[in-house]
Structure formats: C-alpha cells, structure tokens
Short mmCIF file of C-alpha atoms in Angstrom, two decimals:
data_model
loop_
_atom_site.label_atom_id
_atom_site.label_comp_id
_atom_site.label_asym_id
_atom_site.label_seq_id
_atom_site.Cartn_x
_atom_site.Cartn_y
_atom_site.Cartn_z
CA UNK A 150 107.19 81.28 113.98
CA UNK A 151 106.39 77.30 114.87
CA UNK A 152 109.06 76.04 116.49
CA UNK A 153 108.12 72.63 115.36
CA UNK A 154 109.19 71.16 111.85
CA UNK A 155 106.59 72.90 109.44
CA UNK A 156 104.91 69.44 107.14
CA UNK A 157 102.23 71.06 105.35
CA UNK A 158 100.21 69.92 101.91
CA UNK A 159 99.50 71.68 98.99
CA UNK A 160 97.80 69.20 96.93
CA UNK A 161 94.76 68.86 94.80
CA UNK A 162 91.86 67.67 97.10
CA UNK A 163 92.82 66.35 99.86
CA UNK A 164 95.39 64.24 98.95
CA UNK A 165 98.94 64.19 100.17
CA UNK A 166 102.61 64.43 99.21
CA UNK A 167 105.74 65.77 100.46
CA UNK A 168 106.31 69.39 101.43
CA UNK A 169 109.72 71.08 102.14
CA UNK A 170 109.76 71.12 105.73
CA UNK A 171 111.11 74.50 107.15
CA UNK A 172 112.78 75.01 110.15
CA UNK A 173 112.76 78.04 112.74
CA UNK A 174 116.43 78.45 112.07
CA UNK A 175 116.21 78.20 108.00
CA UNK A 176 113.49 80.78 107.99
CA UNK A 177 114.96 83.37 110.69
CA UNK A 178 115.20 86.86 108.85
CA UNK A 179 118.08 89.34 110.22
CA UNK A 180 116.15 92.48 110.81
CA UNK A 181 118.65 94.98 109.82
CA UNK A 182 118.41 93.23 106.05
CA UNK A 183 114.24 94.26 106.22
CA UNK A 184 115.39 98.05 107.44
CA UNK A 185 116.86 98.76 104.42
CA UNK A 186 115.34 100.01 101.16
CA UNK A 187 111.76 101.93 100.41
CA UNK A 188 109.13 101.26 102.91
CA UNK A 189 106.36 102.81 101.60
CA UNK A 190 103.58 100.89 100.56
CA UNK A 191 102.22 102.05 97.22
CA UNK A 192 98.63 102.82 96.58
CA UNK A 193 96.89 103.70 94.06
CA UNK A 194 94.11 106.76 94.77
CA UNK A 195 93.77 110.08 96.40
CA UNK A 196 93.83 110.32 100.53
CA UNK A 197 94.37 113.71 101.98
CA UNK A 198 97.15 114.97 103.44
CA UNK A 199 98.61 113.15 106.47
CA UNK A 200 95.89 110.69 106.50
CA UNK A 201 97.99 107.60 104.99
CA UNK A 202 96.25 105.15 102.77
CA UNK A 203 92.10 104.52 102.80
CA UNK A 204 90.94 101.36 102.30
CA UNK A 205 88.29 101.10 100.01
CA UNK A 206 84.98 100.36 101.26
CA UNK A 207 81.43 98.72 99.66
CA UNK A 208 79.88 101.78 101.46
CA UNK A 209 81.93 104.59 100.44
CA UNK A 210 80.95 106.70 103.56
CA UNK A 211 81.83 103.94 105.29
CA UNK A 212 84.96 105.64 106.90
CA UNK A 213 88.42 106.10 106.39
CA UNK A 214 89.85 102.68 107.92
CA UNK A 215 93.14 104.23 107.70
CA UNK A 216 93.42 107.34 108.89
CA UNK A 217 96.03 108.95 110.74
CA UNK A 218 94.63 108.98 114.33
CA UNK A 219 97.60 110.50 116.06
CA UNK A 220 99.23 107.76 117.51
CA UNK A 221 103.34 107.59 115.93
CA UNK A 222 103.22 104.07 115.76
CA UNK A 223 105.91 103.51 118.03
CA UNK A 224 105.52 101.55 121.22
CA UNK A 225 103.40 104.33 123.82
CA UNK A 226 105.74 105.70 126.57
CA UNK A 227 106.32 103.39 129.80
CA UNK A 228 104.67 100.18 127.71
CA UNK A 229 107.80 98.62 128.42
CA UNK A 230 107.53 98.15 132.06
CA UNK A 231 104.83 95.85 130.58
CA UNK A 232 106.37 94.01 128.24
CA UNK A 233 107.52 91.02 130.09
CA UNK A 234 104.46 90.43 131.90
CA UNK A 235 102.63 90.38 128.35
CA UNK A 236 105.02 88.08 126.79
CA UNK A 237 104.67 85.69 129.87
CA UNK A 238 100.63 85.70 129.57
CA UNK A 239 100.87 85.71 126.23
CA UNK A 240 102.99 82.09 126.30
CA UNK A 241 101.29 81.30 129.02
CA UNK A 242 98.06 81.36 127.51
CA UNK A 243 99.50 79.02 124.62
CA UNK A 244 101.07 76.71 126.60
CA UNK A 245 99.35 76.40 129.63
CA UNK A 246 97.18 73.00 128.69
CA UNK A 247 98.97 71.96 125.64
CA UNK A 248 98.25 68.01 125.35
CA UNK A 249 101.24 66.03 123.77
CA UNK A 250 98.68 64.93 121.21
CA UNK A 251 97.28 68.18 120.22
CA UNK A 252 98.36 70.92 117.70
CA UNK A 253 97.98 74.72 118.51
CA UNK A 254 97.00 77.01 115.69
CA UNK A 255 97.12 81.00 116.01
CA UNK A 256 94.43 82.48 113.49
CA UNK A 257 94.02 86.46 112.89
CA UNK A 258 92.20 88.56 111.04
CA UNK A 259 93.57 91.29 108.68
CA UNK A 260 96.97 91.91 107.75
CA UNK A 261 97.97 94.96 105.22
CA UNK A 262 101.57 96.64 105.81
CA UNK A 263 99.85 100.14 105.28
CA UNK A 264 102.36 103.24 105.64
CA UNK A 265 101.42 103.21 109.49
CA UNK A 266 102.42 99.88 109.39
CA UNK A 267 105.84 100.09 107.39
CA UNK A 268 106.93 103.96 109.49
CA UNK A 269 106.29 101.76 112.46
CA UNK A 270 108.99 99.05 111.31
CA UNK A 271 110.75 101.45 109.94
CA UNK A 272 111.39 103.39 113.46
CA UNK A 273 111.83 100.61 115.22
CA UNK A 274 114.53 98.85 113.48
CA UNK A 275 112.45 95.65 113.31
CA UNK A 276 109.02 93.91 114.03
CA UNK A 277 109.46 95.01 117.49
CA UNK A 278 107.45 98.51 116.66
CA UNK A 279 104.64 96.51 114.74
CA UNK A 280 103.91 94.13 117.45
CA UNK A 281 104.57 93.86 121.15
CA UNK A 282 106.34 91.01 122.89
CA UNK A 283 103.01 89.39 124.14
CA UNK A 284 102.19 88.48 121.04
CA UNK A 285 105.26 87.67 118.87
CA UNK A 286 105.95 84.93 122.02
CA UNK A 287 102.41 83.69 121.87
CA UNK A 288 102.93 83.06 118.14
CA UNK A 289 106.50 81.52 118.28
CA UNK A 290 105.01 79.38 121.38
CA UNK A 291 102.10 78.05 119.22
CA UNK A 292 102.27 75.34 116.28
CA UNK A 293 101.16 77.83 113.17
CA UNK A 294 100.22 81.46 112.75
CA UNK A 295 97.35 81.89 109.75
CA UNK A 296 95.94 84.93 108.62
CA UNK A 297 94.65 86.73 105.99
CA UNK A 298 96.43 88.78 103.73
CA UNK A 299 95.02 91.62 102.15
CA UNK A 300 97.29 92.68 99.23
CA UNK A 301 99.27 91.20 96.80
CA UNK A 302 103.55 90.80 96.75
CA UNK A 303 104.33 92.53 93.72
CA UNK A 304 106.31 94.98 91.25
CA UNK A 305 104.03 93.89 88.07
CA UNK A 306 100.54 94.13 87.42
CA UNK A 307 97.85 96.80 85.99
CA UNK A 308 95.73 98.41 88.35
CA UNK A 309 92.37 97.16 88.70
CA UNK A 310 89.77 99.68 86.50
CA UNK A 311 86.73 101.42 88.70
CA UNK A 312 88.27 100.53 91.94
CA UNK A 313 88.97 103.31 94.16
CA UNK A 314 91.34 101.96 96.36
CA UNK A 315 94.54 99.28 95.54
CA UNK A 316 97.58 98.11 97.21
CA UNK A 317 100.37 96.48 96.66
CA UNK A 318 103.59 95.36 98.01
CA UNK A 319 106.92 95.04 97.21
CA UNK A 320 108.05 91.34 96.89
CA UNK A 321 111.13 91.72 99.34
CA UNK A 322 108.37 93.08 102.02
CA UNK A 323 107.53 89.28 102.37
CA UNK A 324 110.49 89.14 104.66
CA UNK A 325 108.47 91.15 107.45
CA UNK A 326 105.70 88.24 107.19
CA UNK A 327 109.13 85.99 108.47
CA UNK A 328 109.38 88.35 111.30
CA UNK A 329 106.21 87.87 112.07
CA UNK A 330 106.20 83.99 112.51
CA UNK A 331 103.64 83.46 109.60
CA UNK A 332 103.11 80.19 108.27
CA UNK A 333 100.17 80.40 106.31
CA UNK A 334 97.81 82.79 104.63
CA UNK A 335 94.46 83.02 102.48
CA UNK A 336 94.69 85.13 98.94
CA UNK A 337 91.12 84.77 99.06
CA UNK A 338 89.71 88.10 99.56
CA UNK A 339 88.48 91.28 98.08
CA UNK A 340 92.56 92.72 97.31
CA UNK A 341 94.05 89.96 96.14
CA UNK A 342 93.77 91.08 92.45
CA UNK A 343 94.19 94.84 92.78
CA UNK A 344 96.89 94.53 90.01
CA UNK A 345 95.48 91.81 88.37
CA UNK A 346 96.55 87.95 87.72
CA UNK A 347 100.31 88.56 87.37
CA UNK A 348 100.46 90.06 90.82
CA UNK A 349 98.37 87.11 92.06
CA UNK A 350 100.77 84.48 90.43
CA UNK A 351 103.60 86.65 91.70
CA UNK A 352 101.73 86.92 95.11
CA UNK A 353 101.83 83.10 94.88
CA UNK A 354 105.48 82.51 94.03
CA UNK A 355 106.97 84.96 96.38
CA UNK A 356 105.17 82.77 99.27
CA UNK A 357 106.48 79.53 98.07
CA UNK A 358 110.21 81.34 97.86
CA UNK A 359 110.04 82.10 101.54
CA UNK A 360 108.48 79.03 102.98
CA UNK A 361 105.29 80.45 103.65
CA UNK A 362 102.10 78.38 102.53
CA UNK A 363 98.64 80.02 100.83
CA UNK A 364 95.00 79.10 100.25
CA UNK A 365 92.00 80.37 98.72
CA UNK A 366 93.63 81.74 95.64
CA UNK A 367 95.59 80.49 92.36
CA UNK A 368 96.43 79.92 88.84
CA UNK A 369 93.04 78.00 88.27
CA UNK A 370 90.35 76.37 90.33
CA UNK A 371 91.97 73.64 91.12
CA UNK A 372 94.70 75.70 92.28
CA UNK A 373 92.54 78.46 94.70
CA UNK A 374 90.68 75.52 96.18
CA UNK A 375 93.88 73.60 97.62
CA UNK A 376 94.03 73.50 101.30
CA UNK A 377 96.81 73.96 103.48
CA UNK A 378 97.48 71.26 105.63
CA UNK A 379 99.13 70.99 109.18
CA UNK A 380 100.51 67.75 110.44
CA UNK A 381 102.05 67.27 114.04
CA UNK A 382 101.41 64.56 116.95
CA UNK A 383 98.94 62.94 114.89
CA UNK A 384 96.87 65.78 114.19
CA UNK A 385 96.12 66.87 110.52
CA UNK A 386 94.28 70.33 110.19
CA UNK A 387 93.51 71.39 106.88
CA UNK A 388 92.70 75.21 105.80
CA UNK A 389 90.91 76.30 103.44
CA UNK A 390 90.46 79.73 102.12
CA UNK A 391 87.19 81.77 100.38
CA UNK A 392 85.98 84.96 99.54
CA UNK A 393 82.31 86.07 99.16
CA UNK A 394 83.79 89.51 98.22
CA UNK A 395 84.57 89.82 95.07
CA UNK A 396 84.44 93.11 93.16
CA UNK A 397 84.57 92.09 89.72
CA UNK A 398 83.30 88.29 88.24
CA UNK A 399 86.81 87.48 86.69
CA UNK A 400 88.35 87.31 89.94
CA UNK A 401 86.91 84.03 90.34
CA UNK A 402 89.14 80.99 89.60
CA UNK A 403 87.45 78.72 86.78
CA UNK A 404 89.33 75.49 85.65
CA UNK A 405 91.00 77.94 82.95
CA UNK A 406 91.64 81.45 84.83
CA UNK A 407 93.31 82.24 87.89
CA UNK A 408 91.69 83.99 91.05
CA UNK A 409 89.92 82.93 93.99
CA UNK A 410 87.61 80.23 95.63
CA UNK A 411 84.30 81.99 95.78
CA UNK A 412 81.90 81.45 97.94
CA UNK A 413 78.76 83.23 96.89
CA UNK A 414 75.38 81.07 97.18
CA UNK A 415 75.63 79.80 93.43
CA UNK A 416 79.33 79.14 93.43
CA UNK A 417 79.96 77.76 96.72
CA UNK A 418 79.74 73.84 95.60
CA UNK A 419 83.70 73.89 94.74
CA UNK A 420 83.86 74.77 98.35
CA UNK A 421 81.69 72.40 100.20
CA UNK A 422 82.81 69.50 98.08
CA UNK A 423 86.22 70.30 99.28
CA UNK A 424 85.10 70.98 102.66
CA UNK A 425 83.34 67.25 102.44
CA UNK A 426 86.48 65.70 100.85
CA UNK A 427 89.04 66.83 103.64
CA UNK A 428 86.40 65.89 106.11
CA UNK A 429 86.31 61.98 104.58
CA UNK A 430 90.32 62.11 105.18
CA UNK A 431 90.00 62.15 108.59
CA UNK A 432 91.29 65.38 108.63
CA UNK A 433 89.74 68.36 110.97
CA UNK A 434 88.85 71.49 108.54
CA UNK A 435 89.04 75.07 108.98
CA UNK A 436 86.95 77.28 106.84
CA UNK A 437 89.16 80.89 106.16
CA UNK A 438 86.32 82.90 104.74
CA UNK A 439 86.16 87.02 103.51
CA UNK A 440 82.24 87.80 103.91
CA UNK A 441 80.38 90.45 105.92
CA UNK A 442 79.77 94.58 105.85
CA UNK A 443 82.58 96.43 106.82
CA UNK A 444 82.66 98.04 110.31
CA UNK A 445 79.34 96.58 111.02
CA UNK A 446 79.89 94.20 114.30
CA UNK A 447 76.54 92.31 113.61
CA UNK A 448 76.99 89.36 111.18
CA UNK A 449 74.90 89.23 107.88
CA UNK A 450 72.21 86.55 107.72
CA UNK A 451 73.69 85.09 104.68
CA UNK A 452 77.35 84.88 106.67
CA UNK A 453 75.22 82.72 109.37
CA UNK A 454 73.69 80.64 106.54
CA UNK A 455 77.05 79.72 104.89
CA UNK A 456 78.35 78.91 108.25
CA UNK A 457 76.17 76.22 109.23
CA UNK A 458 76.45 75.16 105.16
CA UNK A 459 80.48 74.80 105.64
CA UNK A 460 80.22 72.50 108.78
CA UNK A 461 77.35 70.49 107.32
CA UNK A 462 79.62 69.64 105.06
CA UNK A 463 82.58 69.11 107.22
CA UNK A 464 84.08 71.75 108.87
CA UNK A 465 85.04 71.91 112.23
CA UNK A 466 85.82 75.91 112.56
CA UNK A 467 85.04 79.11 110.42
CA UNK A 468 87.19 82.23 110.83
CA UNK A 469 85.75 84.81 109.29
CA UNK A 470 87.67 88.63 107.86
CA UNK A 471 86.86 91.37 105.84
CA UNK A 472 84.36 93.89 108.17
CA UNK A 473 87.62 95.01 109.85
CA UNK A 474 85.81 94.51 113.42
CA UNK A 475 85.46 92.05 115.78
CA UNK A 476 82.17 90.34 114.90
CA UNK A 477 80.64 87.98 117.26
CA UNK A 478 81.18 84.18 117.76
CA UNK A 479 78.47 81.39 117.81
CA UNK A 480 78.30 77.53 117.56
CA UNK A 481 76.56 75.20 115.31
CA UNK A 482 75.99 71.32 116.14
CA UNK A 483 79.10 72.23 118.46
CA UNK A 484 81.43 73.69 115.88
CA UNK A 485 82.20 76.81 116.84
CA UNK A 486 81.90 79.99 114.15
CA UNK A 487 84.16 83.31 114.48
CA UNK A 488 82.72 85.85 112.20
CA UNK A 489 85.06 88.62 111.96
CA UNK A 490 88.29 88.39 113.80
CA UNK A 491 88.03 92.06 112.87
CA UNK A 492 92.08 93.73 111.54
CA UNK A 493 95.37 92.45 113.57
CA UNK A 494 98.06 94.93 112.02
CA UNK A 495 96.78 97.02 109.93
CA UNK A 496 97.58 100.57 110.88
CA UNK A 497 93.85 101.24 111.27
CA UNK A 498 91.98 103.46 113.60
CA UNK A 499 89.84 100.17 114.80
CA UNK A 500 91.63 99.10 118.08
CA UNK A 501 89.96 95.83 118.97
CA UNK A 502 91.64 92.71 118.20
CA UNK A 503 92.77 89.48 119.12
CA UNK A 504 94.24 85.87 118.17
CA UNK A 505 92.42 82.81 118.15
CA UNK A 506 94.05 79.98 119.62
CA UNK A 507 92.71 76.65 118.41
CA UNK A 508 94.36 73.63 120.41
CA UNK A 509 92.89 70.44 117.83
CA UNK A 510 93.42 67.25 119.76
CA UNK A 511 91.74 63.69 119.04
CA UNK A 512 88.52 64.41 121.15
CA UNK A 513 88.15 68.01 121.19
CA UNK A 514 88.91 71.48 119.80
CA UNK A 515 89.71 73.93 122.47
CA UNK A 516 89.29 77.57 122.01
CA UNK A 517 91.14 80.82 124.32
CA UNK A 518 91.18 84.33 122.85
CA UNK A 519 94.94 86.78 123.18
CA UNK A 520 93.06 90.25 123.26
CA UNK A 521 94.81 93.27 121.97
CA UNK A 522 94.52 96.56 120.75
CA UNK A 523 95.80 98.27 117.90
CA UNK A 524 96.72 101.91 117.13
CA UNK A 525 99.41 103.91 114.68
CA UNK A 526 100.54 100.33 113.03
CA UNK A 527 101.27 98.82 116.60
CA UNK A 528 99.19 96.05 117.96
CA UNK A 529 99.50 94.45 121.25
CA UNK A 530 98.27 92.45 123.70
CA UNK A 531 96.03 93.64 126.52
CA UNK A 532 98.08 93.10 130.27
CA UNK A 533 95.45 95.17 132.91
CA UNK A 534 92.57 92.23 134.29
CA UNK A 535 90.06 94.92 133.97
CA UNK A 536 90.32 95.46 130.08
CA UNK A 537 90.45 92.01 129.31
CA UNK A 538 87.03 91.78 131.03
CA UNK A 539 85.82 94.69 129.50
CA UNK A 540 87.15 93.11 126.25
CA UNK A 541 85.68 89.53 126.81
CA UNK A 542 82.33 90.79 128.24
CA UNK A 543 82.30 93.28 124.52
CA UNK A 544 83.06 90.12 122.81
CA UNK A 545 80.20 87.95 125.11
CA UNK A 546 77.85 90.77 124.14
CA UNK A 547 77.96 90.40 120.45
CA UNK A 548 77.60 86.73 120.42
CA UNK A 549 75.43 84.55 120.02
CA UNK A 550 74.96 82.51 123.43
CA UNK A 551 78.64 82.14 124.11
CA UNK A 552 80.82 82.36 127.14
CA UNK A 553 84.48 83.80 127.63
CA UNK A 554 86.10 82.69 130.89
CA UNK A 555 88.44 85.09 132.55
CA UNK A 556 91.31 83.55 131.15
CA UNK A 557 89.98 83.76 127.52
CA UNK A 558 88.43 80.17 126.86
CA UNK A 559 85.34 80.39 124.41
CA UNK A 560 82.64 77.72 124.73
CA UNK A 561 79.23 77.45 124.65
CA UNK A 562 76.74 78.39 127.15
CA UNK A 563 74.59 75.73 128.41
#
C-alpha cells in the first residue's frame, strides 16, 4: 500500500480533475473480516481431481497453468528464519536511492486468486500465506503497486459461450487486493469478460468502492482508454492499459459498447493517440499491455513491433502480461520494454517472478528488479546471492542486449 496520499486521474484524455485521495489508514482492511465466508474461486469447466482450476490456453496442449504441484501453499518449513532479511532487502531495494523528486512505482504481472491462491489465505489467516514479508514491505515502501488483473469482481454475469475456461470472483474478495497494497490495475486482458459486460461494469464499480483505480477496460471507448494517473513530488505518470488478446470481437470497447482498449494492428490508433496525448501533457507514460504466446519466453515479432509503435508515440515504458513467464527485456531509443513480467500470485506451477521497480524522476527513469518465486499460491522474494544471480543471469539471457547488476538494476548494455 503507498504510504503517500494516493492523487490519481481518471479522466477522458489526458486531462485532469480531482480524485478522492485515499489514505494508508482509510484503506487498511482487518484481516480476520477477509477470513470469513466462501473462499473458493468459482470456475466454470472441467479440471481433474485435485488439480485446482486450468487456465485456458490459445494452445490447448499448452499445459495446465494451474495444477496442483504439491506444494500446500503455506509458507515452506524454516522460511521464517528468512523473513526479516527479505523484508529488509526487499525495502532496501526500494528505498535505497529514492530522490526527493522522484516517484517509485511497483509493476507485476498476473494476478488471479485461483483456489491455490484463496486455501493459501485461507490457512494463513491473512495475506501473510499469499505473499512473504519481502515483498508486502517492498510494496508498502514504494509509491504505487500496478498489476494486472485477470478476472472479473462479480456475482452477475453469463458465462462466456465456446470458452473453455472462466473465472470469476466474488465482489467482497476485492478486500484481499487491500491487503495486498494495490493501487491500480488493467481490465484489459483476455478474462476480463468471462461473464460478460455486467461483470465488467461490476468489475469496474467494485474498484472505485474500495479506492482502487483501473485502466484498459470500461463502459465505452472512451471509458477503456482512460489512463490512470500518479502525481507526487512533481512527477505525473500516467498508465495506460491494452489487450491484443481478445477472444471474441465484442470485447472491444466502441464509443457505444463496453470492453477493452485493443491493441491489434488495425485497432491500435485509439491507443497511440492516447499514448501521444499524455505524452504532450508533460506527463511520462506507461504502456500496460496483454500480448504474447503463453509459456513461450521468446517475445512475438509483432509484440516487438507494437513496442517501438507505443514509444514512438510517447511512451516511456511497456510492461507486458499474458504468456505467464518471464519474457525478456529490451530498449528502444532508450525506453526500456518488459515483455512478460510472466504471473506474480497466481497459484501456478511457473515459479519465476519478480516486481519491477520504476523510480520516474525529472531526468531519468531508473529500473531494479525484486526476484521471487512462486509455488502452491505463495510467492516470495528470493534472499540466497546465488539465486538471484542465477535469476538475473536467466533474465540477461533472454534479453535483448541488456544488463542486470547484482543488486537488480536493468540498463542497457553499451
């Protein structure tokens, strides 16, 4: 959770009004409130037995994504000898160069409370057994948390015909996302219409009830294609969210219809005009965008295309979701392009993960990666030197022409 006063934008375009600026305090969530009630996720679809919920893939022998690998989901045995020194390098890494004029933004990739996900929170009393103290003290030490969210908050909606696999939450779930310190999210992606437009609106109105701000999705075009918008020490960051997965064409938002900002080759205008429009605010732009292959750790040449199409038009950083692994990173004319941050809790059987920390200041955008690993709906930071080396020389391997210091800094090589 920021600890800072949260003064965000949801406007039309790029320009700005008041927001209801949320505290920490007015947004805490006691966790013995979320421990109550049904914490089952509902699905829609067969799995077999004991293998929880399968996400549905655009290969279908793609691989369960979900499957019950053994792990409980509960915080491994003698982790929490380790805990402390996570959450200190964890902080650490968020605070350590902080300029009074910047603004820190966490980014991740995936986020579904799966079954793994909800037994985990469910054993644990809280968000304790979903994520470890490393990161839930790097996110309350940064600005903003964003990430994607891959469902919709719902108890309405019909399920979406000839698609195998659809999820949805119950609305009072939302208070988990509290727990988690989110501030943001993007609707843009290829779930948020599993139950069709009421759960989207709902989606959308549960968010605004608990404080949390949205992108990339809404009850028109106009709507989808509002950005977030960060403000703090003179910095203004605006978000903006887009999917080039969409399984059916009415998912789109048209000046009419709700749905999402696509991002496809012949409807991506919308996008880059809003891109360019932010940019001529003097604002700094970050491009939230569902594209890619899932499990496939190699970016598609139309994802590198789009990229350098986003930050000719004005952005300054693209996260990428949706392939559910870590994809690598590469820069164009200096801006720097993530494309997959891969799943952060999920209650997959993919354990590589990480936040990106984006410190915007007046001159520069500097980048460090929190690695972590993920496993029975519990994701955590990574403690042991040797793994994050392992991890960042992985990372350095998939890239294109990019560097990872010890400590997690991305930047070009020269």
């Amino acid at each position: 959770m920021a600890a800072a006063l949260l003064c965000a934008v949801l406007l039309g375009g790029c320009s700005y009004g008041s927001y209801e600026k949320i505290t920490a305090a007015e947004t805490t969530v006691q966790q013995a409130e979320n421990a109550e009630g049904n914490l089952e996720a509902e699905r829609i679809g067969e799995a077999d037995a004991g293998t929880g919920i399968i996400l549905e893939t655009e290969d279908q022998n793609a691989g369960d994504f979900l499957r019950n690998d053994g792990e409980s989901g509960q915080n491994p045995e003698g982790e929490n000898s380790d805990e402390a020194e996570a959450s200190d390098d964890a902080a650490n890494s968020v605070n350590s160069n902080a300029a009074a004029d910047s603004m820190t933004i966490l980014f991740s990739g995936d986020v579904l409370l799966s079954d793994h996900v909800l037994n985990a929170y469910s054993r644990a009393g809280g968000i304790s057994g979903v994520l470890d103290s490393g990161y839930l003290s790097a996110i309350q030490s940064a600005d903003y948390f964003a990430v994607n969210e891959e469902f919709p908050f719902s108890s309405r909606g019909t399920q979406a015909a000839d698609k195998q696999y659809t999820f949805r939450l119950a609305p009072e779930k939302v208070s988990m996302f509290k727990e988690m310190g989110i501030d943001a999210v993007t609707l843009a992606n290829n779930h948020a219409l599993d139950y069709g437009t009421d759960a989207l609106l709902d989606t959308c109105e549960v968010l605004d009830s608990a404080g949390i701000l949205h992108t990339g999705a809404g009850k028109n075009l106009d709507e989808a294609k509002q950005p977030v918008v960060f403000e703090k020490n003179g910095q203004r960051v605006a978000l903006i969210g887009a999917t080039r997965v969409i399984p059916q064409a009415d998912w789109a938002a048209t000046n009419g219809h709700p749905g999402m900002l696509s991002s496809y080759e012949v409807s991506v205008e919308p996008l880059l005009a809003q891109i360019a429009e932010c940019h001529a605010a003097g604002d700094k732009v970050v491009v939230l965008i569902h594209w890619g292959i899932e499990r496939e750790e190699k970016p598609q040449e139309y994802q590198r295309a789009l990229a350098k199409r986003y930050i000719d038009a004005g952005a300054d950083l693209v996260i990428g979701s949706h392939p559910h692994v870590l994809q690598g990173i590469e820069y164009y004319k200096g801006k720097p392009i993530f494309y997959s941050l891969g799943n952060f809790v999920f209650g997959s059987s993919i354990p590589k993960t990480m936040l990106v920390q984006a410190e915007f200041s007046n001159d520069s955008l500097d980048l460090k990666l929190i690695p972590g690993t993920s496993s029975g709906g519990y994701t955590r930071t990574l403690t042991d030197a040797d793994a994050k080396t392992q991890f960042y020389q992985y990372l350095e391997g998939i890239s294109f022409g990019v560097s990872v210091g010890a400590d997690g800094t991305v930047s070009p090589q020269p």
